[in-house]
Coordinates of C-alpha atoms in Angstrom, one line a residue:
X1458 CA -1.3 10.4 -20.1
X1459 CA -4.8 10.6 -20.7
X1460 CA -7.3 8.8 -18.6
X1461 CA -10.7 7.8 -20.3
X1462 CA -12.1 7.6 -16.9
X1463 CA -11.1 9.6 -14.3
X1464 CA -13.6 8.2 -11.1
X1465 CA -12.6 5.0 -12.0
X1466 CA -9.3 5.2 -12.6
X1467 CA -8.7 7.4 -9.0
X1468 CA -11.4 4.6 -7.1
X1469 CA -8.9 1.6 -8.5
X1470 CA -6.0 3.7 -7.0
X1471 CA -7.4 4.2 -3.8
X1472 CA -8.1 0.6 -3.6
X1473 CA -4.5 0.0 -4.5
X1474 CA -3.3 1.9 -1.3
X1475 CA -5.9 0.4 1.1
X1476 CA -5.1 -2.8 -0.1
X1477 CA -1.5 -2.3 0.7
X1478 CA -2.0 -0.7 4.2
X1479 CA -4.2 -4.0 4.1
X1480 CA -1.4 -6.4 4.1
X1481 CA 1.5 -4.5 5.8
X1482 CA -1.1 -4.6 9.2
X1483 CA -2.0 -8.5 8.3
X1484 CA 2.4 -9.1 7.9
X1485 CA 2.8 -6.8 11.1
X1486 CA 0.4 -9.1 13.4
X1487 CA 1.7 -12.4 11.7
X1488 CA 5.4 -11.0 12.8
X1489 CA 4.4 -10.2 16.2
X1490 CA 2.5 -13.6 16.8
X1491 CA 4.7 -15.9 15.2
X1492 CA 8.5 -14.2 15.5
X1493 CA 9.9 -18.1 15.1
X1494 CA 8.1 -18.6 11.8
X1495 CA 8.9 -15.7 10.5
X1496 CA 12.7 -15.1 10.9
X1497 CA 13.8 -17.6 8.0
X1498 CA 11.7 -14.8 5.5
X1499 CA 12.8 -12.1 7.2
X1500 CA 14.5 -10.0 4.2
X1501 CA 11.7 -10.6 2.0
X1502 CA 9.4 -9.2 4.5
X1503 CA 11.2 -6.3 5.2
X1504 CA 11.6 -5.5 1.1
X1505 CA 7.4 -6.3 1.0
X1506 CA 7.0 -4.3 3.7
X1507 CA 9.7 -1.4 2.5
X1508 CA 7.9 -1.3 -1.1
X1509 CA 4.3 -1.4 0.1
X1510 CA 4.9 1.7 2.7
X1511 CA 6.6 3.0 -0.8
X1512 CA 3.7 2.8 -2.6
X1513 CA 1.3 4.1 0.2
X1514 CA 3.6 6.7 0.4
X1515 CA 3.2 8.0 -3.2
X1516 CA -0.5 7.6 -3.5
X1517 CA -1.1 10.1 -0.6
X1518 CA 1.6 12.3 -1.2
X1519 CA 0.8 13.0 -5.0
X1520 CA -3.1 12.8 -3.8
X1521 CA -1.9 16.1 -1.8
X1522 CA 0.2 17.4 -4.3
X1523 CA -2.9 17.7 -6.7
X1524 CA -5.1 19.2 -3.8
X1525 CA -2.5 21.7 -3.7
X1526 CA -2.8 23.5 -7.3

């Protein structure tokens, strides 16, 4: 895969992952300060949450895995 631009392209990613660490602390304090409200979406929140970790997951362990080389 070739990248026309690289900066942009790794500055869009990093967004990505910040975005995502973003919104699993926003679902984390919604769960914690309104459990009632929350239990009817339970397994979507825990698949959201599982696939967003995921994703953080991947960016910084690839980001390593390139350091490493």
């Amino acid at each position: 895969m070739e990248v026309p631009n690289k900066d942009t392209w790794q500055k869009n990613r990093r967004y990505m992952a910040w975005f995502a660490l973003l919104v699993m602390a926003i679902v984390t304090l919604l769960v914690i300060a309104f459990p009632n409200h929350i239990k009817p979406a339970e397994s979507i929140i825990i698949m959201i949450y599982g696939s967003l970790s995921a994703l953080v997951g991947a960016y910084f362990g690839f980001a390593n895995i390139g350091k490493k080389k």
